[in-house]
Short mmCIF file of C-alpha atoms in Angstrom, two decimals:
data_model
loop_
_atom_site.label_atom_id
_atom_site.label_comp_id
_atom_site.label_asym_id
_atom_site.label_seq_id
_atom_site.Cartn_x
_atom_site.Cartn_y
_atom_site.Cartn_z
CA MET M 139 -11.57 -59.44 121.41
CA LYS M 140 -8.16 -57.87 120.90
CA TYR M 141 -6.38 -57.69 117.55
CA ALA M 142 -3.13 -56.28 116.28
CA TYR M 143 -4.15 -53.60 113.78
CA TYR M 144 -2.18 -53.03 110.59
CA PRO M 145 -3.60 -49.89 108.91
CA GLY M 146 -1.11 -49.71 106.03
CA CYS M 147 0.05 -46.54 104.27
CA SER M 148 -3.21 -45.62 102.53
CA LEU M 149 -5.19 -45.50 105.77
CA HIS M 150 -2.87 -42.80 107.01
CA ALA M 151 -3.32 -40.83 103.79
CA THR M 152 -5.83 -41.12 100.92
CA ALA M 153 -8.02 -43.58 102.86
CA VAL M 154 -8.11 -41.64 106.10
CA GLU M 155 -11.90 -42.06 106.38
CA TYR M 156 -11.47 -45.86 106.26
CA ASP M 157 -9.15 -45.65 109.27
CA ILE M 158 -11.44 -43.26 111.16
CA SER M 159 -14.58 -45.32 110.57
CA ALA M 160 -12.85 -48.67 111.20
CA ARG M 161 -11.60 -47.51 114.60
CA LEU M 162 -14.97 -46.02 115.60
CA VAL M 163 -16.87 -49.10 114.56
CA ALA M 164 -14.35 -51.46 116.18
CA LYS M 165 -14.70 -49.69 119.50
CA HIS M 166 -18.47 -49.78 119.28
CA LEU M 167 -18.47 -53.49 118.49
CA GLY M 168 -16.11 -54.33 121.35
CA LEU M 169 -13.03 -54.97 119.23
CA GLU M 170 -9.83 -53.69 120.79
CA LEU M 171 -7.32 -52.66 118.13
CA TRP M 172 -3.64 -52.49 119.03
CA GLU M 173 -1.87 -50.65 116.20
CA ILE M 174 1.38 -52.42 115.41
CA PRO M 175 3.97 -49.92 116.62
CA GLU M 176 6.38 -48.65 113.97
CA TRP M 177 4.72 -50.74 111.25
CA ASN M 178 6.26 -50.53 107.79
CA CYS M 179 4.77 -50.64 104.28
CA CYS M 180 3.85 -54.15 103.05
CA GLY M 181 5.53 -53.36 99.70
CA ALA M 182 2.24 -53.85 97.79
CA SER M 183 2.49 -54.76 94.09
CA ALA M 184 5.71 -52.81 93.62
CA ALA M 185 7.62 -55.23 95.86
CA HIS M 186 6.34 -58.46 94.32
CA ASN M 187 6.89 -57.06 90.86
CA THR M 188 10.49 -56.44 91.83
CA ASP M 189 11.59 -59.29 94.06
CA HIS M 190 9.77 -62.24 95.57
CA LEU M 191 11.85 -62.28 98.75
CA LEU M 192 11.45 -58.55 99.34
CA ALA M 193 7.69 -59.00 98.95
CA LEU M 194 7.68 -61.65 101.70
CA ALA M 195 10.14 -59.91 104.03
CA LEU M 196 8.50 -56.45 104.22
CA PRO M 197 5.20 -57.80 105.61
CA ALA M 198 7.03 -60.29 107.84
CA ARG M 199 8.59 -57.54 109.98
CA ASN M 200 5.10 -56.33 110.94
CA LEU M 201 3.87 -59.84 111.60
CA ALA M 202 6.89 -60.57 113.79
CA ILE M 203 5.99 -57.59 116.00
CA ALA M 204 2.39 -58.82 116.29
CA GLU M 205 3.58 -62.34 117.03
CA ARG M 206 5.62 -61.11 120.00
CA GLU M 207 2.34 -59.84 121.45
CA GLY M 208 0.57 -63.07 120.55
CA LEU M 209 -2.17 -61.18 118.70
CA ASP M 210 -3.96 -62.10 115.46
CA VAL M 211 -3.69 -59.31 112.90
CA ALA M 212 -6.69 -57.42 111.50
CA VAL M 213 -6.03 -55.72 108.16
CA PRO M 214 -8.51 -53.26 106.58
CA CYS M 215 -6.68 -52.87 103.22
CA ALA M 216 -7.32 -55.78 100.84
CA ALA M 217 -3.90 -55.46 99.20
CA CYS M 218 -2.03 -55.35 102.53
CA PHE M 219 -4.15 -58.30 103.73
CA ASN M 220 -3.13 -60.31 100.68
CA ARG M 221 0.58 -59.50 101.07
CA LEU M 222 0.66 -60.14 104.81
CA LYS M 223 -1.18 -63.41 104.35
CA ALA M 224 1.18 -64.50 101.56
CA SER M 225 4.12 -63.86 103.84
CA GLN M 226 2.56 -65.80 106.71
CA VAL M 227 1.71 -68.78 104.49
CA ALA M 228 5.20 -68.88 102.95
CA VAL M 229 6.87 -68.82 106.37
CA ARG M 230 4.48 -71.35 107.86
CA GLY M 231 4.92 -73.75 104.98
CA SER M 232 8.71 -73.99 104.79
CA GLU M 233 11.45 -74.10 107.37
CA GLU M 234 13.93 -72.90 104.80
CA MET M 235 11.81 -69.80 104.10
CA ARG M 236 11.36 -69.26 107.84
CA ASN M 237 15.12 -69.13 108.30
CA THR M 238 15.67 -66.92 105.25
CA ILE M 239 13.05 -64.40 106.38
CA LYS M 240 14.44 -64.42 109.91
CA GLU M 241 17.85 -63.55 108.54
CA ILE M 242 16.51 -60.78 106.30
CA ILE M 243 14.28 -59.05 108.86
CA GLY M 244 16.63 -59.69 111.78
CA MET M 245 13.73 -60.92 113.92
CA ASP M 246 12.25 -64.25 114.81
CA TYR M 247 9.00 -64.96 112.97
CA GLN M 248 7.22 -68.33 112.99
CA GLY M 249 3.97 -67.49 111.16
CA ARG M 250 1.90 -68.43 114.21
CA VAL M 251 -0.61 -65.57 114.53
CA GLU M 252 -3.48 -65.38 112.05
CA VAL M 253 -3.83 -62.66 109.41
CA ARG M 254 -7.45 -61.65 108.86
CA ALA M 255 -9.22 -59.11 106.69
CA PHE M 256 -11.01 -56.54 108.84
CA LEU M 257 -14.25 -57.39 107.01
CA ASP M 258 -13.85 -61.03 108.07
CA VAL M 259 -13.14 -60.01 111.69
CA VAL M 260 -16.26 -57.85 111.79
CA VAL M 261 -18.67 -60.23 110.07
CA ASN M 262 -17.38 -63.61 111.25
CA GLY M 263 -15.61 -62.55 114.46
CA VAL M 264 -18.17 -60.15 115.94
CA GLY M 265 -21.10 -61.73 114.12
CA LEU M 266 -24.05 -60.30 112.22
CA GLU M 267 -26.53 -61.00 115.00
CA LYS M 268 -24.67 -58.75 117.41
CA ILE M 269 -24.23 -56.03 114.78
CA GLN M 270 -27.92 -56.17 113.86
CA GLY M 271 -28.82 -55.77 117.52
CA LEU M 272 -26.78 -52.56 117.73
CA VAL M 273 -28.31 -50.87 114.66
CA THR M 274 -30.14 -47.70 115.66
CA ARG M 275 -30.47 -46.15 112.20
CA PRO M 276 -31.28 -48.91 109.71
CA LEU M 277 -30.26 -48.29 106.11
CA THR M 278 -33.77 -49.02 104.88
CA GLY M 279 -34.31 -48.53 101.17
CA LEU M 280 -30.60 -48.21 100.36
CA LYS M 281 -29.62 -50.49 97.49
CA VAL M 282 -25.97 -51.45 97.76
CA ALA M 283 -23.67 -53.09 95.21
CA ALA M 284 -21.11 -54.92 97.37
CA TYR M 285 -17.80 -54.68 95.54
CA TYR M 286 -15.04 -57.03 96.75
CA GLY M 287 -12.42 -56.46 94.08
CA CYS M 288 -9.52 -58.86 93.74
CA LEU M 289 -7.22 -59.35 96.65
CA LEU M 290 -9.80 -59.76 99.39
CA VAL M 291 -11.05 -63.04 97.93
CA ARG M 292 -8.34 -64.19 95.49
CA PRO M 293 -6.57 -66.48 95.23
CA PRO M 294 -9.00 -68.41 97.45
CA GLY M 295 -6.33 -70.81 98.68
CA LEU M 296 -4.68 -67.81 100.29
CA THR M 297 -7.55 -65.54 101.32
CA GLY M 298 -9.86 -68.31 102.47
CA PHE M 299 -12.92 -66.67 104.00
CA ASP M 300 -15.26 -66.23 101.03
CA ASP M 301 -16.09 -67.41 97.52
CA PRO M 302 -13.80 -65.96 94.81
CA GLU M 303 -16.53 -65.58 92.15
CA ASP M 304 -19.66 -64.69 94.12
CA PRO M 305 -18.60 -63.63 97.62
CA GLN M 306 -21.32 -62.92 100.16
CA THR M 307 -19.70 -61.52 103.33
CA MET M 308 -20.35 -57.85 102.55
CA ASP M 309 -23.79 -58.58 101.06
CA ARG M 310 -24.90 -60.25 104.30
CA LEU M 311 -23.40 -57.39 106.29
CA VAL M 312 -25.29 -54.62 104.48
CA GLU M 313 -28.43 -56.72 104.79
CA ALA M 314 -27.93 -56.87 108.57
CA LEU M 315 -27.65 -53.07 108.53
CA GLY M 316 -31.09 -52.85 106.91
CA ALA M 317 -29.92 -52.14 103.35
CA THR M 318 -30.66 -54.23 100.26
CA PRO M 319 -27.71 -55.86 98.49
CA VAL M 320 -28.17 -56.06 94.71
CA PRO M 321 -27.03 -59.06 92.70
CA TRP M 322 -24.53 -57.98 90.05
CA ALA M 323 -21.79 -59.46 87.90
CA PHE M 324 -18.87 -57.15 88.72
CA LYS M 325 -18.36 -57.98 92.40
CA THR M 326 -14.85 -59.27 91.88
CA GLU M 327 -13.81 -57.57 88.62
CA CYS M 328 -10.49 -55.79 88.94
CA CYS M 329 -10.55 -51.96 89.18
CA SER M 330 -7.08 -51.86 87.50
CA ALA M 331 -5.41 -51.19 90.86
CA SER M 332 -2.29 -49.03 90.61
CA LEU M 333 -2.54 -48.95 86.79
CA ALA M 334 -5.22 -46.29 87.29
CA THR M 335 -2.37 -44.09 88.50
CA SER M 336 0.56 -45.28 86.40
CA ARG M 337 -1.43 -45.85 83.18
CA THR M 338 -4.59 -43.80 83.67
CA ASP M 339 -5.24 -44.01 79.90
CA ILE M 340 -6.04 -47.75 80.19
CA GLY M 341 -6.94 -47.91 83.90
CA LEU M 342 -10.10 -45.84 83.44
CA TRP M 343 -11.89 -48.49 81.39
CA PRO M 344 -12.16 -51.17 84.13
CA ILE M 345 -13.23 -48.44 86.57
CA PHE M 346 -15.91 -47.21 84.20
CA ARG M 347 -17.26 -50.74 83.64
CA ILE M 348 -17.64 -51.38 87.36
CA LEU M 349 -19.44 -48.09 87.98
CA LYS M 350 -21.68 -48.55 84.96
CA HIS M 351 -22.71 -52.08 85.89
CA ALA M 352 -23.35 -51.13 89.52
CA LYS M 353 -25.75 -48.45 88.29
CA ALA M 354 -27.34 -50.77 85.76
CA SER M 355 -28.02 -53.31 88.51
CA GLY M 356 -30.14 -50.70 90.27
CA ALA M 357 -27.68 -49.92 93.07
CA ASP M 358 -27.70 -46.48 94.72
CA CYS M 359 -24.14 -46.85 95.94
CA ILE M 360 -21.16 -49.20 96.07
CA ALA M 361 -19.63 -50.65 99.24
CA VAL M 362 -15.91 -51.45 99.25
CA ALA M 363 -13.30 -52.94 101.58
CA CYS M 364 -10.11 -51.66 99.95
CA PRO M 365 -8.54 -48.18 99.83
CA LEU M 366 -7.33 -48.57 96.25
CA CYS M 367 -10.76 -49.73 95.03
CA PHE M 368 -12.23 -46.71 96.81
CA LEU M 369 -9.74 -44.25 95.36
CA ASN M 370 -10.28 -45.58 91.85
CA LEU M 371 -14.08 -45.66 92.03
CA ASP M 372 -14.50 -42.39 93.97
CA MET M 373 -11.63 -40.06 93.04
CA ARG M 374 -11.43 -41.17 89.39
CA GLN M 375 -15.19 -41.27 88.85
CA GLY M 376 -15.28 -37.72 87.49
CA GLU M 377 -12.53 -38.54 85.01
CA ALA M 378 -14.25 -41.77 83.92
CA LYS M 379 -17.47 -39.85 83.44
CA ARG M 380 -15.77 -37.28 81.22
CA ARG M 381 -13.81 -39.87 79.22
CA PHE M 382 -16.76 -42.12 78.44
CA GLN M 383 -19.42 -39.38 78.29
CA GLU M 384 -21.83 -41.13 80.57
CA SER M 385 -23.43 -39.87 83.74
CA LEU M 386 -22.39 -42.12 86.62
CA ASP M 387 -22.76 -40.23 89.93
CA ILE M 388 -22.76 -43.16 92.29
CA PRO M 389 -21.43 -42.67 95.84
CA ILE M 390 -18.85 -45.11 97.19
CA PHE M 391 -18.73 -46.18 100.85
CA TYR M 392 -16.26 -48.13 102.90
CA PHE M 393 -18.26 -50.90 104.59
CA THR M 394 -17.11 -49.46 107.92
CA GLU M 395 -18.80 -46.15 107.06
CA LEU M 396 -22.08 -47.94 106.36
CA ILE M 397 -21.83 -49.72 109.72
CA GLY M 398 -21.05 -46.38 111.39
CA ILE M 399 -24.11 -44.71 109.84
CA ALA M 400 -26.33 -47.60 110.93
CA LEU M 401 -24.90 -47.43 114.44
CA GLY M 402 -25.97 -43.78 114.60
CA TYR M 403 -22.72 -41.88 114.14
CA PRO M 404 -22.93 -38.45 112.48
CA PRO M 405 -21.57 -38.57 108.89
CA LYS M 406 -18.88 -36.04 109.62
CA GLU M 407 -17.45 -38.11 112.47
CA LEU M 408 -17.07 -41.01 110.02
CA GLY M 409 -15.21 -38.90 107.48
CA LEU M 410 -18.00 -38.94 104.87
CA SER M 411 -17.29 -35.30 104.00
CA LYS M 412 -13.93 -36.36 102.56
CA HIS M 413 -15.37 -38.24 99.56
CA PHE M 414 -15.08 -36.89 96.03
CA VAL M 415 -18.61 -38.09 95.22
CA ASN M 416 -20.71 -36.56 98.00
CA PRO M 417 -22.79 -39.35 99.58
CA LEU M 418 -24.95 -37.08 101.76
CA PRO M 419 -27.67 -36.24 99.18
CA LEU M 420 -28.28 -39.98 98.73
CA LEU M 421 -28.53 -40.60 102.49
CA GLU M 422 -30.86 -37.63 102.80
CA SER M 423 -33.06 -38.72 99.91
CA LYS M 424 -33.51 -42.11 101.61
CA GLU M 425 -34.23 -40.30 104.90
CA ILE M 426 -31.65 -42.46 106.60
CA LEU M 427 -30.05 -39.62 108.53
CA ARG M 428 -33.38 -38.28 109.76
CA HIS M 429 -34.01 -41.37 111.83
CA PRO M 430 -34.44 -40.05 115.38
CA ALA M 431 -32.65 -42.77 117.31
CA THR M 432 -29.05 -41.68 116.83
CA ARG M 433 -26.48 -42.92 119.27
CA ARG M 434 -25.70 -39.40 120.47
CA GLU M 435 -29.28 -38.48 121.21
CA THR M 436 -29.88 -41.62 123.22
CA ALA M 437 -26.59 -41.27 125.13
CA MET B 420 6.75 -63.43 61.00
CA GLU B 421 9.32 -65.21 58.81
CA PRO B 422 9.75 -68.99 59.22
CA ARG B 423 11.66 -69.81 62.40
CA GLU B 424 13.34 -73.04 63.39
CA LEU B 425 11.90 -73.98 66.78
CA SER B 426 14.54 -76.41 68.02
CA SER B 427 17.34 -73.89 67.77
CA ILE B 428 15.19 -71.14 69.26
CA MET B 429 14.47 -73.36 72.25
CA ALA B 430 18.14 -74.27 72.56
CA GLN B 431 19.17 -70.59 72.51
CA ASN B 432 16.63 -69.58 75.16
CA TRP B 433 16.70 -72.70 77.33
CA ASP B 434 18.63 -71.22 80.27
CA LEU B 435 16.53 -68.05 80.30
CA LEU B 436 13.31 -70.05 80.19
CA LYS B 437 14.44 -72.30 83.03
CA ARG B 438 15.36 -69.25 85.12
CA VAL B 439 11.91 -67.72 84.57
CA GLU B 440 10.32 -71.05 85.49
CA ARG B 441 12.45 -71.40 88.62
CA ARG B 442 11.76 -67.86 89.80
CA SER B 443 8.03 -68.10 89.19
CA GLY B 444 7.57 -71.70 90.28
CA VAL B 445 5.59 -72.25 87.05
CA ASP B 446 6.17 -75.14 84.65
CA VAL B 447 4.93 -73.66 81.37
CA LYS B 448 4.27 -77.16 79.98
CA ASN B 449 1.36 -77.47 82.44
CA CYS B 450 -0.73 -75.07 80.33
CA TYR B 451 -2.93 -76.80 77.73
CA GLN B 452 -4.01 -73.52 76.12
CA CYS B 453 -7.69 -73.58 77.03
CA GLY B 454 -7.75 -69.77 77.16
CA LYS B 455 -9.83 -69.42 80.31
CA CYS B 456 -7.19 -67.03 81.73
CA SER B 457 -7.58 -64.70 78.81
CA ALA B 458 -11.38 -64.83 78.59
CA GLY B 459 -11.62 -63.47 82.12
CA CYS B 460 -8.63 -61.12 82.09
CA PRO B 461 -9.83 -57.57 82.90
CA MET B 462 -6.75 -56.03 81.27
CA ALA B 463 -6.63 -58.18 78.11
CA PHE B 464 -8.16 -55.31 76.10
CA ALA B 465 -4.93 -53.35 76.51
CA MET B 466 -2.45 -56.19 75.95
CA ASP B 467 -0.50 -57.02 72.78
CA TYR B 468 -0.49 -60.76 73.60
CA VAL B 469 -3.28 -62.16 75.80
CA PRO B 470 -1.99 -64.19 78.81
CA ARG B 471 -2.52 -67.52 77.02
CA GLN B 472 -0.30 -66.34 74.18
CA ILE B 473 2.48 -65.35 76.59
CA ILE B 474 2.57 -68.94 77.86
CA ARG B 475 2.50 -70.26 74.29
CA LEU B 476 5.49 -68.06 73.40
CA LEU B 477 7.38 -69.50 76.37
CA GLN B 478 6.37 -73.08 75.51
CA LEU B 479 7.89 -72.58 72.06
CA GLY B 480 11.02 -70.86 73.39
CA PHE B 481 10.22 -67.30 72.26
CA VAL B 482 11.27 -65.85 75.61
CA ASP B 483 12.49 -62.60 74.09
CA GLU B 484 9.09 -61.88 72.55
CA ALA B 485 7.48 -62.45 75.94
CA LEU B 486 9.99 -60.13 77.63
CA ARG B 487 9.36 -57.42 75.04
CA SER B 488 5.59 -57.65 75.31
CA ARG B 489 3.47 -54.90 76.85
CA THR B 490 1.36 -57.60 78.48
CA ILE B 491 3.77 -58.33 81.31
CA TRP B 492 3.55 -54.68 82.46
CA ILE B 493 -0.19 -54.35 82.05
CA CYS B 494 -1.09 -57.41 84.11
CA ALA B 495 -2.80 -56.00 87.23
CA HIS B 496 -2.10 -59.12 89.33
CA CYS B 497 -5.80 -59.46 90.05
CA GLN B 498 -5.48 -63.26 90.37
CA THR B 499 -8.55 -63.96 88.22
CA CYS B 500 -6.60 -66.20 85.81
CA TYR B 501 -4.85 -68.13 88.58
CA THR B 502 -8.14 -68.62 90.43
CA ARG B 503 -9.84 -70.04 87.33
CA CYS B 504 -7.00 -72.00 85.71
CA PRO B 505 -7.88 -75.71 85.58
CA LYS B 506 -4.17 -76.51 85.77
CA GLU B 507 -3.42 -74.00 88.54
CA VAL B 508 -0.79 -72.22 86.49
CA ASP B 509 0.28 -69.22 88.57
CA LEU B 510 0.24 -66.66 85.78
CA PRO B 511 0.62 -63.62 88.02
CA ARG B 512 3.85 -65.09 89.41
CA LEU B 513 4.98 -65.80 85.85
CA MET B 514 4.27 -62.19 84.84
CA GLU B 515 6.28 -61.02 87.85
CA ALA B 516 9.24 -63.19 86.92
CA LEU B 517 9.09 -61.92 83.33
CA ARG B 518 9.00 -58.30 84.50
CA GLN B 519 12.02 -58.89 86.70
CA GLU B 520 13.87 -60.58 83.84
CA ALA B 521 12.91 -57.77 81.44
CA GLY B 522 14.16 -55.22 83.97
CA ARG B 523 17.50 -57.01 84.27
CA ALA B 524 17.82 -57.29 80.48
CA GLY B 525 16.96 -53.60 79.97
CA LEU B 526 13.85 -54.51 77.94
CA VAL B 527 11.28 -52.41 79.76
CA THR B 528 8.48 -51.75 77.26
CA ASP B 529 6.27 -49.81 79.68
CA LYS B 530 8.44 -47.17 81.29
CA LYS B 531 5.56 -45.65 83.27
CA VAL B 532 4.65 -48.83 85.15
CA HIS B 533 8.31 -49.51 85.83
CA LEU B 534 8.94 -45.95 87.07
CA PHE B 535 5.93 -46.14 89.33
CA ASP B 536 7.13 -49.34 91.01
CA ARG B 537 10.61 -47.90 91.46
CA ALA B 538 9.31 -44.65 92.93
CA PHE B 539 7.04 -46.64 95.25
CA LEU B 540 9.83 -48.84 96.58
CA GLY B 541 12.19 -45.85 96.82
CA SER B 542 9.70 -44.23 99.18
CA VAL B 543 9.39 -47.40 101.28
CA GLU B 544 13.16 -47.77 101.51
CA ARG B 545 13.61 -44.12 102.51
CA TYR B 546 10.83 -43.73 105.06
CA GLY B 547 9.65 -47.25 105.90
CA ARG B 548 6.24 -46.28 104.50
CA VAL B 549 4.95 -44.89 101.24
CA HIS B 550 4.68 -41.13 101.11
CA GLU B 551 1.83 -40.92 98.58
CA MET B 552 2.28 -37.28 97.62
CA GLY B 553 6.04 -37.65 97.20
CA LEU B 554 5.48 -40.82 95.16
CA ILE B 555 3.08 -39.10 92.76
CA VAL B 556 5.25 -36.00 92.36
CA GLN B 557 8.33 -38.12 91.64
CA PHE B 558 6.41 -40.37 89.25
CA ASN B 559 4.89 -37.41 87.37
CA LEU B 560 8.22 -35.65 86.99
CA GLN B 561 10.15 -38.74 85.92
CA SER B 562 7.46 -39.80 83.46
CA GLY B 563 7.39 -36.34 81.90
CA GLN B 564 3.80 -35.44 82.84
CA PRO B 565 4.27 -32.89 85.66
CA PHE B 566 0.63 -31.78 85.82
CA LYS B 567 -1.00 -35.22 85.77
CA ASP B 568 -3.80 -35.40 88.36
CA ALA B 569 -2.95 -31.89 89.55
CA GLY B 570 -6.67 -31.04 89.52
CA LEU B 571 -7.28 -33.67 92.20
CA ALA B 572 -4.63 -32.31 94.55
CA PRO B 573 -6.51 -29.41 96.21
CA ALA B 574 -9.40 -31.61 97.38
CA LEU B 575 -7.02 -34.33 98.56
CA PHE B 576 -5.00 -31.74 100.44
CA LEU B 577 -7.98 -29.98 102.05
CA ASN B 578 -9.42 -33.30 103.21
CA GLY B 579 -6.15 -34.29 104.85
CA LYS B 580 -5.60 -37.12 102.37
CA ILE B 581 -2.19 -36.03 101.18
CA SER B 582 0.55 -34.24 103.03
CA PRO B 583 3.79 -32.67 101.83
CA PHE B 584 5.49 -34.36 104.77
CA PRO B 585 6.27 -38.07 104.75
CA SER B 586 5.24 -40.25 107.67
CA ARG B 587 8.56 -41.73 108.63
CA ILE B 588 8.95 -44.61 111.05
CA LYS B 589 11.50 -44.22 113.82
CA ASP B 590 13.10 -47.50 113.00
CA SER B 591 13.47 -46.81 109.29
CA ALA B 592 16.97 -48.32 109.51
CA ALA B 593 15.33 -51.73 110.04
CA VAL B 594 13.49 -51.38 106.72
CA LYS B 595 16.61 -50.14 104.92
CA ALA B 596 18.41 -53.21 106.24
CA ILE B 597 15.71 -55.47 104.74
CA PHE B 598 16.33 -53.91 101.30
CA GLN B 599 20.08 -54.27 101.71
CA ARG B 600 19.94 -57.92 102.76
CA VAL B 601 17.62 -58.75 99.84
CA ARG B 602 20.05 -56.96 97.50
CA SER B 603 23.02 -58.86 98.87
CA ARG B 604 21.18 -62.03 97.87
CA GLY B 605 20.91 -60.74 94.32
CA GLY B 606 17.34 -59.41 94.47
CA ALA B 607 15.54 -56.03 94.31
CA GLU B 608 18.09 -54.67 91.87
CA HIS B 609 15.91 -52.79 89.47
#
């Protein structure tokens, strides 16, 4: 299976471990990723806060390049996924918009190729059965709070692949890896997104609530599929802890990192050493890394 | 609030209201004020008017009050309200349109959020991609908090998560042209 790959700005910067682990895991699962050459920023919230047309045109240039190759687009970042999908739907749904966008980006774009979240490609494209069959280091005993955030599953008319209130895709995935997903109420609560940066004074509260409820549900860690969710829950965890005077200490993983661990990759190769909240003590305490059948040893 | 005469307020603000409705694609009369949007809003705790009240202000013609509210800047666009609204009122789009209108009218009540968006888009227009470190430095300086998050920088730097050098696409002229063409159609001005 070959996909056009749109990493987005964060995966080349603060979410570098998401990019590293997504590429490793894709290769292992037989997904060929063709990075869209010369891709540009999707504009994120800043563009749609500023101008509706700009917010549709910036993603469209990337999609037009993928369309020339005839490849569906796999997008790891939930926010990019949402913006690219919005652009595709707008162009597909109206000839007038198609012509406007064509004029603005100076390229032909019909909205033909699909835009899919990388999580959806892995779980529904590759399939859990195949993934389960490749697990060499099951995540036994690891209790995971699957955190979907907003833009991966909302609005459902746009995102499509899972339930907006109680999504299951990541829960089923971590189960296939041998871990135990915990039921909890904050799966799709907003982490405050870029407000955590622009208005940290108010952005810390939603972050704190998510971390607190994940812990209260008995989870050892949180799995995410969005670089901004990760940054807010991992990098700002120390700040949230200090502000609200409560011990949190809960490691955050990209779902691709969890797959990589279960497939036998060494933590360092997956970029786990780059987290603010060190996840290694947890993996060691569950004896997950001590499992003898690592991919490298069997190779 | 002193007594106000609603008919004349609506008459004064009619054109502005219609523009906000046209730009957002939302007919504010569709809302029957059930409040589901506001019950589930993760940012409501920090708002001056909850989302339901913003729509009520618009329904009554108090567009200025809506434009001057902090709410429109604090909305995180998480889509919870839109997903749950029984009348499918696209509140996030409405908040966007109000922000844009407030920007045009010079009524920005949350300078930090506005500065952040501008710095973000400035980076995209310059390089074709966001240069995260440049964005944060510019935002911190312009918002008068030069040392904000400085304690996080060493770890980000050592782990290769931020770089002093922007990643610039070769064809950045193509992205600049997108901004210019949107501007020539009257958009992206603030």
